[in-house]
Structure formats: structure tokens, C-alpha cells
Coordinates of C-alpha atoms in Angstrom, one line a residue:
M102 CA -79.0 -31.8 1.7
V103 CA -75.8 -33.0 3.0
S104 CA -73.8 -36.7 0.9
F105 CA -71.2 -38.4 3.1
A106 CA -69.5 -41.1 1.6
Y107 CA -68.5 -42.9 5.1
S108 CA -67.7 -46.6 5.6
N109 CA -65.3 -49.1 8.2
G110 CA -62.4 -48.0 6.1
M111 CA -60.1 -45.2 6.9
L112 CA -60.3 -42.9 4.4
T113 CA -57.8 -41.3 2.5
I114 CA -56.4 -37.7 3.3
S115 CA -58.1 -35.9 -0.7
Q116 CA -61.2 -38.0 0.7
A117 CA -61.7 -36.9 4.0
E118 CA -61.7 -33.3 2.8
E119 CA -63.8 -33.9 0.4
Q120 CA -66.3 -34.7 3.5
A121 CA -65.4 -31.8 5.7
A122 CA -65.7 -29.5 2.6
R123 CA -68.9 -30.7 1.9
L124 CA -70.0 -29.7 5.4
V125 CA -69.0 -26.7 4.7
A126 CA -70.9 -26.5 1.3
A127 CA -74.5 -27.7 3.4
A128 CA -74.4 -25.1 6.1
C129 CA -73.3 -22.0 4.2
Q130 CA -76.6 -22.9 1.5
A131 CA -78.1 -23.2 5.4
G132 CA -77.7 -19.9 6.1
A133 CA -74.0 -19.8 7.4
D134 CA -72.4 -16.6 7.4
A135 CA -69.4 -18.3 7.9
A136 CA -68.4 -21.7 8.6
D137 CA -65.7 -24.2 9.3
V138 CA -65.5 -28.6 10.1
V139 CA -62.9 -30.7 10.9
F140 CA -62.9 -34.5 10.6
V141 CA -60.8 -36.7 12.7
Q142 CA -60.6 -41.0 12.2
G143 CA -58.9 -42.9 14.5
Q144 CA -58.1 -46.7 14.6
S145 CA -55.8 -48.4 17.1
Q146 CA -54.6 -51.4 18.8
D147 CA -53.5 -52.1 21.7
I148 CA -52.0 -55.7 23.2
S149 CA -51.7 -55.9 27.3
V150 CA -49.7 -58.9 28.9
R151 CA -49.0 -58.8 32.8
L152 CA -46.7 -61.9 34.4
G153 CA -46.6 -63.5 30.8
Q154 CA -49.9 -63.9 29.3
L155 CA -52.1 -62.1 27.1
E156 CA -53.8 -59.9 29.2
D157 CA -56.2 -57.5 26.9
V158 CA -56.5 -57.3 23.4
G159 CA -57.9 -54.1 21.8
R160 CA -59.2 -52.5 18.8
S161 CA -60.9 -49.1 18.3
E162 CA -62.4 -47.4 15.3
G163 CA -63.7 -44.4 14.8
A164 CA -64.4 -41.2 12.9
E165 CA -66.6 -37.7 13.8
I166 CA -66.6 -34.1 11.9
G167 CA -67.5 -31.2 13.6
L168 CA -68.9 -28.1 12.4
R169 CA -68.6 -24.5 13.9
L170 CA -70.4 -21.8 11.6
F171 CA -71.2 -18.2 12.1
I172 CA -74.1 -16.0 11.6
G173 CA -73.7 -12.9 12.3
H174 CA -71.2 -12.5 14.8
R175 CA -73.9 -15.6 16.8
S176 CA -72.3 -19.3 16.8
A177 CA -72.7 -22.5 17.3
S178 CA -71.1 -26.0 17.1
V179 CA -71.6 -28.7 16.9
S180 CA -70.4 -32.5 15.8
S181 CA -71.2 -35.9 15.3
S182 CA -70.6 -39.4 14.4
D183 CA -73.5 -41.0 12.2
F184 CA -72.5 -39.9 8.8
S185 CA -75.6 -41.1 7.9
K186 CA -77.5 -38.5 5.4
E187 CA -80.5 -37.5 7.4
A188 CA -78.5 -37.7 10.4
L189 CA -76.1 -34.3 8.8
D190 CA -78.9 -33.0 7.1
A191 CA -80.0 -32.6 11.1
L192 CA -76.8 -31.6 12.1
V193 CA -76.8 -28.4 9.9
E194 CA -79.9 -27.1 10.5
R195 CA -79.4 -27.5 14.0
A196 CA -76.8 -25.5 14.3
V197 CA -78.2 -23.4 12.3
A198 CA -80.8 -22.8 15.0
M199 CA -78.6 -23.4 17.8
A200 CA -76.9 -19.8 16.2
R201 CA -79.2 -18.2 15.4
E202 CA -80.6 -17.9 20.0
A203 CA -77.1 -17.8 20.3
P204 CA -74.8 -14.7 22.6
E205 CA -73.5 -12.2 20.0
D206 CA -69.4 -12.3 19.6
R207 CA -67.9 -9.4 18.1
W208 CA -64.4 -11.1 18.1
A209 CA -65.2 -14.6 16.9
G210 CA -64.5 -15.9 13.4
L211 CA -62.9 -17.1 11.0
A212 CA -59.1 -17.0 10.5
P213 CA -58.7 -13.6 8.1
K214 CA -58.5 -15.0 4.7
E215 CA -55.3 -13.7 3.5
L216 CA -53.0 -15.0 6.6
L217 CA -54.2 -19.4 5.3
M218 CA -52.1 -21.3 4.6
Q219 CA -50.9 -21.2 0.2
G220 CA -48.9 -23.6 -1.2
A221 CA -47.0 -26.8 -0.5
A222 CA -46.2 -27.8 3.1
P223 CA -43.8 -28.9 4.7
E224 CA -43.0 -32.7 4.7
I225 CA -42.8 -33.7 8.6
E226 CA -42.9 -37.8 7.7
S227 CA -45.2 -38.2 10.3
D228 CA -47.1 -41.2 9.2
D229 CA -44.5 -44.8 7.8
G230 CA -47.9 -46.5 5.8
K231 CA -46.9 -49.5 7.9
E232 CA -49.5 -52.2 9.2
I233 CA -48.6 -53.7 12.4
A234 CA -49.6 -57.7 12.5
P235 CA -51.7 -57.7 17.0
A236 CA -48.1 -61.0 16.9
V237 CA -45.9 -58.3 16.4
L238 CA -47.5 -55.9 19.1
R239 CA -48.3 -59.2 21.6
E240 CA -44.3 -59.7 21.1
L241 CA -43.0 -56.4 22.2
A242 CA -45.3 -56.1 24.8
L243 CA -44.5 -59.7 26.7
K244 CA -40.2 -58.8 25.4
A245 CA -40.7 -55.5 27.2
E246 CA -42.2 -57.6 30.6
D247 CA -39.7 -60.5 30.6
A248 CA -37.1 -57.7 30.5
A249 CA -38.2 -55.6 33.7
R250 CA -38.8 -59.2 35.0
S251 CA -35.6 -60.2 34.5
V252 CA -34.0 -57.3 36.6
D253 CA -32.9 -58.2 41.0
G254 CA -35.0 -57.4 42.4
I255 CA -38.8 -57.0 40.8
T256 CA -41.4 -58.4 42.7
N257 CA -44.3 -58.0 40.8
S258 CA -45.3 -56.7 37.2
E259 CA -48.4 -54.4 36.3
G260 CA -47.7 -55.3 33.0
A261 CA -46.6 -54.1 29.4
S262 CA -48.8 -53.2 26.6
A263 CA -47.6 -52.4 22.9
S264 CA -49.7 -50.0 20.9
A265 CA -50.0 -48.7 16.8
G266 CA -52.7 -46.4 15.2
R267 CA -53.3 -43.9 12.8
T268 CA -55.3 -41.0 12.9
I269 CA -56.9 -39.0 9.4
F270 CA -57.2 -35.1 9.7
A271 CA -58.9 -32.4 7.5
L272 CA -59.8 -29.0 8.3
A273 CA -62.0 -26.4 5.2
T274 CA -63.5 -23.4 5.5
S275 CA -66.0 -21.2 4.3
E276 CA -63.1 -18.9 2.9
G277 CA -61.7 -22.0 1.0
F278 CA -58.9 -23.3 3.2
T279 CA -58.9 -27.7 2.6
R280 CA -56.3 -29.6 4.1
G281 CA -55.5 -33.1 5.2
S282 CA -53.1 -34.8 6.8
S283 CA -52.4 -38.4 8.4
S284 CA -50.4 -39.7 11.2
S285 CA -49.3 -42.7 12.7
S286 CA -48.4 -43.8 16.0
Y287 CA -46.8 -46.3 17.8
G288 CA -45.8 -47.0 21.8
C289 CA -44.5 -49.2 24.1
S290 CA -44.7 -49.5 28.0
A291 CA -43.5 -51.0 31.2
C292 CA -44.6 -50.5 34.8
V293 CA -43.2 -52.9 37.6
I294 CA -42.7 -53.5 41.1
A295 CA -39.8 -54.0 43.8
G296 CA -40.1 -54.4 47.0
Q297 CA -43.1 -56.5 49.5
G298 CA -45.9 -54.5 51.4
V299 CA -45.9 -51.3 53.1
N300 CA -42.2 -51.3 51.3
M301 CA -43.1 -51.8 47.5
Q302 CA -42.2 -49.6 45.0
R303 CA -43.8 -48.3 41.4
D304 CA -41.7 -46.8 38.9
Y305 CA -42.3 -47.7 34.0
D306 CA -40.9 -46.1 31.2
F307 CA -43.0 -45.6 28.0
H308 CA -41.1 -44.6 24.4
A309 CA -43.8 -43.1 21.6
T310 CA -42.9 -42.6 17.6
R311 CA -44.4 -41.8 14.6
Y312 CA -42.1 -44.1 12.6
F313 CA -42.6 -48.0 14.3
E314 CA -38.6 -48.3 13.1
D315 CA -37.9 -45.9 15.6
L316 CA -39.6 -47.0 19.3
D317 CA -37.0 -48.1 21.5
A318 CA -36.0 -51.6 21.4
A319 CA -38.9 -53.5 24.0
E320 CA -36.1 -55.1 25.9
L321 CA -34.4 -51.4 26.7
I322 CA -37.9 -50.1 27.8
G323 CA -38.5 -53.2 30.0
T324 CA -34.5 -52.8 32.2
R325 CA -35.2 -49.5 32.4
A326 CA -39.3 -49.8 34.3
A327 CA -37.0 -52.0 36.1
E328 CA -33.9 -49.6 37.0
R329 CA -35.8 -46.9 37.5
T330 CA -38.4 -49.3 40.2
I331 CA -35.4 -51.0 42.2
A332 CA -33.5 -47.5 42.7
R333 CA -36.3 -46.2 44.8
L334 CA -36.7 -48.8 47.1
N335 CA -36.6 -47.5 51.0
P336 CA -36.8 -44.4 50.6
T337 CA -36.3 -41.4 53.1
R338 CA -37.6 -37.9 54.6
I339 CA -35.6 -35.2 55.0
D340 CA -35.6 -31.7 57.0
S341 CA -37.3 -29.4 55.5
G342 CA -35.1 -26.3 53.7
Q343 CA -34.3 -24.2 51.3
M344 CA -32.0 -25.5 48.9
P345 CA -31.1 -26.8 44.7
I346 CA -33.4 -29.1 43.2
I347 CA -32.6 -30.9 40.5
F348 CA -35.7 -32.0 37.9
D349 CA -34.8 -35.0 35.9
P350 CA -36.5 -34.2 32.4
R351 CA -39.9 -36.4 32.9
V352 CA -40.8 -34.1 35.4
G353 CA -38.9 -30.5 33.8
S354 CA -41.2 -30.6 31.1
G355 CA -44.2 -29.6 33.1
F356 CA -42.4 -25.3 33.7
L357 CA -43.1 -25.6 30.0
S358 CA -46.7 -26.0 29.8
Y359 CA -47.3 -23.8 32.9
L360 CA -45.2 -20.9 30.2
I361 CA -47.3 -22.1 27.7
Q362 CA -50.6 -21.3 29.7
G363 CA -49.4 -18.2 30.1
I364 CA -49.0 -16.4 27.0
S365 CA -51.8 -18.6 25.5
G366 CA -54.4 -15.8 24.3
G367 CA -57.2 -17.5 26.5
A368 CA -54.8 -16.3 29.4
I369 CA -54.0 -13.1 28.6
T370 CA -57.6 -11.4 27.8
R371 CA -59.3 -13.0 30.2
K372 CA -56.5 -11.4 32.2
T373 CA -55.7 -14.9 34.5
S374 CA -51.8 -15.0 33.7
F375 CA -49.5 -14.5 35.6
L376 CA -47.6 -13.2 32.5
L377 CA -49.7 -10.5 32.0
D378 CA -47.3 -7.9 31.8
S379 CA -44.8 -10.4 29.9
L380 CA -44.5 -9.1 26.5
G381 CA -41.6 -8.1 25.2
K382 CA -40.1 -8.3 28.7
P383 CA -37.2 -10.7 30.6
V384 CA -39.4 -14.2 31.7
F385 CA -36.4 -16.0 32.2
N386 CA -32.6 -15.4 32.7
E387 CA -30.1 -14.6 29.2
G388 CA -29.0 -18.8 29.4
I389 CA -32.6 -19.6 28.8
T390 CA -34.1 -19.9 24.6
I391 CA -37.2 -21.8 24.6
K392 CA -38.2 -23.0 20.5
E393 CA -41.2 -24.7 19.1
D394 CA -39.6 -26.3 15.9
P395 CA -43.4 -28.1 14.2
W396 CA -41.8 -28.7 11.4
R397 CA -39.4 -31.3 13.0
K398 CA -39.5 -34.7 10.5
R399 CA -41.3 -37.9 12.4
G400 CA -41.6 -35.2 15.6
I401 CA -44.8 -36.2 17.6
A402 CA -45.8 -32.9 17.6
S403 CA -45.4 -32.4 13.7
R404 CA -48.1 -30.1 12.1
A405 CA -48.1 -28.5 8.5
F406 CA -51.1 -25.9 9.6
D407 CA -52.7 -25.1 12.7
G408 CA -56.4 -25.8 14.2
E409 CA -57.9 -22.8 11.5
G410 CA -56.0 -23.4 8.4
L411 CA -52.6 -21.2 9.4
P412 CA -49.4 -21.9 7.8
T413 CA -46.9 -23.3 11.5
K414 CA -42.9 -22.3 11.4
P415 CA -40.6 -23.0 13.8
N416 CA -40.0 -19.9 16.5
N417 CA -38.3 -19.1 18.9
I418 CA -40.8 -18.0 22.2
I419 CA -38.0 -17.0 24.4
E420 CA -34.8 -15.8 23.6
K421 CA -32.2 -15.2 26.2
G422 CA -35.1 -15.6 28.3
R423 CA -37.0 -12.6 27.3
L424 CA -40.7 -13.5 25.8
N425 CA -41.0 -12.9 22.3
G426 CA -45.0 -12.7 21.9
W427 CA -48.4 -14.6 22.9
L428 CA -50.0 -17.9 21.1
L429 CA -52.7 -16.6 19.5
D430 CA -55.9 -18.1 17.8
S431 CA -58.0 -14.8 15.7
A432 CA -60.0 -14.4 18.2
A433 CA -57.7 -13.6 21.2
A434 CA -55.9 -12.4 18.3
R435 CA -58.7 -9.9 17.3
Q436 CA -59.3 -8.7 20.5
L437 CA -55.7 -7.6 21.1
G438 CA -55.6 -6.0 17.9
M439 CA -53.0 -8.4 17.1
T440 CA -52.4 -11.2 14.8
P441 CA -52.7 -14.5 15.2
T442 CA -49.9 -16.5 15.6
G443 CA -50.7 -19.9 13.6
H444 CA -51.4 -22.4 17.6
A445 CA -54.9 -22.6 17.3
R446 CA -56.0 -26.3 17.7
R447 CA -59.0 -27.6 17.3
G448 CA -61.3 -30.8 18.2
V449 CA -64.5 -32.0 17.1
G450 CA -65.7 -29.2 19.0
G451 CA -65.8 -25.9 20.2
P452 CA -63.8 -22.9 19.5
P453 CA -60.1 -23.2 18.3
S454 CA -57.8 -22.9 22.1
T455 CA -54.0 -22.8 21.9
G456 CA -50.8 -25.3 21.6
T457 CA -48.1 -25.7 20.6
A458 CA -46.4 -28.0 18.5
N459 CA -42.9 -29.5 19.9
L460 CA -41.7 -26.9 22.2
Y461 CA -37.9 -27.3 23.7
L462 CA -36.2 -25.4 26.1
E463 CA -32.5 -25.8 24.8
A464 CA -29.7 -27.4 26.0
G465 CA -26.7 -25.9 28.3
K466 CA -23.0 -26.6 28.5
V467 CA -22.8 -28.5 31.0
T468 CA -23.5 -32.4 31.5
P469 CA -26.5 -33.2 34.4
E470 CA -23.6 -34.2 37.1
E471 CA -21.5 -31.2 36.8
L472 CA -24.8 -29.6 37.0
M473 CA -24.6 -31.0 40.7
S474 CA -21.3 -31.2 40.9
D475 CA -21.4 -28.5 43.2
I476 CA -25.1 -29.1 45.9
K477 CA -24.4 -29.9 49.3
L478 CA -27.7 -31.2 49.7
G479 CA -30.2 -31.2 47.5
I480 CA -32.7 -32.7 45.6
Y481 CA -33.0 -34.3 42.6
V482 CA -36.5 -35.2 41.6
T483 CA -37.6 -37.5 39.4
E484 CA -41.7 -37.6 39.8
M485 CA -44.4 -35.1 40.2
I486 CA -47.3 -34.8 42.7
G487 CA -51.0 -33.0 42.9
S488 CA -51.7 -29.9 40.5
G489 CA -50.9 -26.5 43.3
V490 CA -49.9 -23.6 41.0
N491 CA -52.0 -20.7 40.4
M492 CA -51.9 -19.6 37.6
I493 CA -52.7 -16.1 38.3
T494 CA -50.0 -15.6 41.3
G495 CA -47.0 -17.7 39.7
D496 CA -47.8 -20.0 43.3
Y497 CA -46.7 -23.1 42.6
S498 CA -46.6 -25.9 45.1
R499 CA -46.9 -29.1 44.6
G500 CA -45.2 -33.0 45.9
A501 CA -42.2 -35.0 45.1
S502 CA -40.2 -37.8 45.4
G503 CA -36.6 -38.7 43.9
F504 CA -33.2 -38.5 45.6
I505 CA -30.7 -36.6 48.0
I506 CA -27.8 -34.9 46.4
R507 CA -25.1 -34.6 48.8
D508 CA -22.1 -33.5 48.1
G509 CA -22.5 -33.3 44.8
Q510 CA -23.8 -37.4 43.9
L511 CA -27.2 -39.1 43.6
A512 CA -27.4 -41.0 47.2
E513 CA -30.7 -42.6 48.9
P514 CA -34.0 -42.2 47.5
V515 CA -36.7 -39.2 49.2
A516 CA -40.7 -39.1 49.3
E517 CA -43.6 -37.4 50.7
I518 CA -41.7 -34.0 50.5
T519 CA -43.2 -30.9 49.2
V520 CA -41.2 -28.4 46.8
A521 CA -42.4 -24.9 46.7
G522 CA -41.4 -21.1 45.2
N523 CA -43.5 -18.8 42.4
L524 CA -42.7 -19.9 38.7
K525 CA -42.0 -16.0 38.5
D526 CA -38.5 -16.8 40.5
I527 CA -38.5 -20.4 38.8
F528 CA -38.4 -19.1 35.5
M529 CA -35.6 -16.3 36.7
H530 CA -32.9 -19.2 38.8
M531 CA -33.2 -21.6 35.4
V532 CA -30.1 -23.3 34.8
P533 CA -30.1 -26.5 31.9
A534 CA -27.9 -29.6 31.5
N535 CA -27.2 -30.2 28.1
D536 CA -28.6 -33.7 27.6
L537 CA -31.7 -32.1 25.5
R538 CA -33.5 -35.6 24.1
F539 CA -36.6 -35.3 21.2
R540 CA -38.8 -37.2 22.1
R541 CA -42.3 -35.8 23.4
G542 CA -44.0 -33.7 22.4
T543 CA -42.3 -30.7 24.9
E544 CA -38.4 -31.5 25.7
V545 CA -36.2 -30.2 27.8
P546 CA -32.9 -30.6 29.4
T547 CA -32.4 -32.1 32.8
L548 CA -32.4 -28.8 34.7
R549 CA -31.5 -26.9 38.4
V550 CA -33.5 -24.3 40.6
D551 CA -31.4 -22.6 43.0
G552 CA -33.7 -21.5 46.0
L553 CA -36.4 -23.9 46.6
M554 CA -38.3 -24.4 49.7
V555 CA -38.6 -28.1 50.1
A556 CA -40.8 -29.5 53.3
G557 CA -40.4 -32.4 54.2
Q558 CA -40.2 -33.7 57.5

């Protein structure tokens, strides 16, 4: 039934598209009313060092294909990493049999044909086409660790690593959509220790890019890791109370994750969101605009089409504090009587979920120093611990560490505190600094939130 050409080498995008389309055709021939197929192939290599010695060399390569098919309003999803004709024939047969026994879901189905991506895709520069030798990665890891260990006060190392990888993705549907993409990825990290015994502290630095030439210098990564670690030595405690909190960008981006969870179609249809009644209403104060830019060149999360074949586009999710819309895949859109928004995400197994691409909170007008200049007593948070967030009520309570702010200046490190509030109040009182940088898939500048409760000693 299915003929699939796959070897241990990486396929081209067109070859991946062809294989996905073949499996869609086979599913329809076997009795499916509709089907879509996701093909993912990846290869990666990772070099780790510790204390100047090579610790681990890893290389992986693999491919997987996932089939989702529909018989009426019944559906099934199956996947395989075995690409032999016999295995794929059995995969299709199993999926058809499973779908016939599945319960009906009147909302499930493929994206509407008229909404599928047409024409040329935007150029997002997601793959630089380079092949990085293991020796180059080893040298990067050694340089990062050497730079970190050379900083006075560093007493040990948990190691450094460098990695390179490439992913081929293809999506095909029985509505005639067939597209693929490729992306490269590079990373370098270092993690070191300062202090001795019970007074030891640890921190890290990491950078990931799509293009190898955009990766920060390994020495800079190691130095930042060391400086962050030393700054955490001899943490103190603070008395409990209500006070202003400054969130470092490394941790502040978590607030956007809670926002996206709260406005995803699944949470809205299940009525499990603290933002359930917020469509078109102010969710943040007027100084906050939150955007998505899936077409950003070399962006970590850039993509031209979503997991159902709909085109992506730049989008203002929050505009001057107001929520512009939900994030919907096709199933949630049908249930809500709305239009899918191009935010579907797909793996090789199961139905789509929702997610964003290059989400960021716009920068404010003041520097981080100016943002905290009037704080008599507060906390600058650099690390969050635990996941004490209730997505139905918005109640927020997480462990934290960072630095005490005294008279507008960073002072001694602080640890073993808990920061608590409600996400609705946090959003409304959020004030951004002007230090936004685009380094991850979700980004914020330094953020200030007044009125949070801190539980200390």
C-alpha cells in the first residue's frame, strides 16, 4: 500500500513533503474521509566537558511520522519510526480500525480548505545550512568553561556544553496542503559553582540561535555564568511583607506563558481559564502591548505556517492592555463559532495544541535602573522555583531568589522566599523597562510589579 523511501541520511524538504503526502493518500485509499500527516526528522550532536576534560559526546539521528485520520466525526492518531512498507501498511490499517471504534467528536477535523496557506512562504532564515565539526563544538565548550573557571571565586564546575542540530518538518493534509521546512539550531552553555560546603551557590548562562554565526562568544557565556554565580554567594533572608518586585527577563517571560495558557482555545472551551470573560477587555494596563512575530528572520520560534497548514502572521495579542482574541486551532474555533487563528502546534502524535511564535512584550521607556530607583525596599528576582499557579483562579505563589533592593540599588542576595499574588493583579500592575532583547522564543524586558506579597522569615 505505502512505499516510503528513507535512509539514515537527512531528507530534503521536498522529499519529506512527498513522504507525508504519500501516507495521506494511503489513508484515504484505506477508507479515511480525511487525514493529515506530520513527518519530523532530526539530527543533533552535543559535546560536554567538565574541569577541562571531555565528559560526553552525543550524536543522535532519527525520524518519525504521525498519521491522524477521520472517519466521519471519529478520529485516531498513530505514529511510527519504522518506515518499511509493511510497517506503514500496518500503521494505516491500525489507524482506520481505531477510528471506527473511537467516540464521536463533532468539533474535530482538519482546518478549512479555504484558510490553508497559499502562495510563497515568507523568508524566515531558519536554516544556515552549516555542518559543524565535533572538534569545533568541543572547543566552544572548553572556552566557555575555561572562561568561567578563570573568574575569582569560582570553586568548581558542573561543566559546559555546545550543540548543533537540524530538523526537517513536513505537513500534508487531504485538503491538498503539503509544505515543509528546515531549521538549524546551535547552543552553548556553562554552569559553575562558587563557595564551599553549605555555602555553595550555582548559576549558569546559555545561548541558542538558528545561525551559527549569531551565537555569543563562548568566553562571554562562561564569564556571565561565573559572575551570576558569585553574585549569589551568602544569601540572606528578608522579613515578610508587601513590596515591589522587579523580575529579571530570564524569569519574567514566564508571565507570558500564563497569559497564553489562559487564552488558548482548549482552556476557553473547557472553561478552565482565569481569563474566561476577558475577550476584548483590558487585561493589562494601557502601557502594555504584547506582540507575536512569527516571520522574524532567524527567530528561535519563527514559522511560516502552523500545525494545521494555516498561514502565520504578525499579531498584537494584547494592544494597550486590551485582549484582542483567543488563540484557536480548528477544533476550538468550531466549538466557539469562531475562525482558527493560525496558532496550532503539532507533534507526530495526537491532536493539535496551541502556541505562539516569537512572543514578546514591548519595551517601556525607562532603564532597569530607573525602574527601581524609587524602591525603598523590594526584591529583584532572578530565579523562580516550583509551579504554584492556579490557572482557573489566577492565584500565583512561587518560590524565588535574587537580590534585595534598598534605596533604589541592588544590595545583598536573598533566597528562600515566596512571591504571591493573583495574575490578574500582576498583569494590571506590570511596568516594563526598555531593555528588551530578542534571544528566546518568548521575551520580556525587565518588569516591575508593585504590591506583591513576599513570605520570608
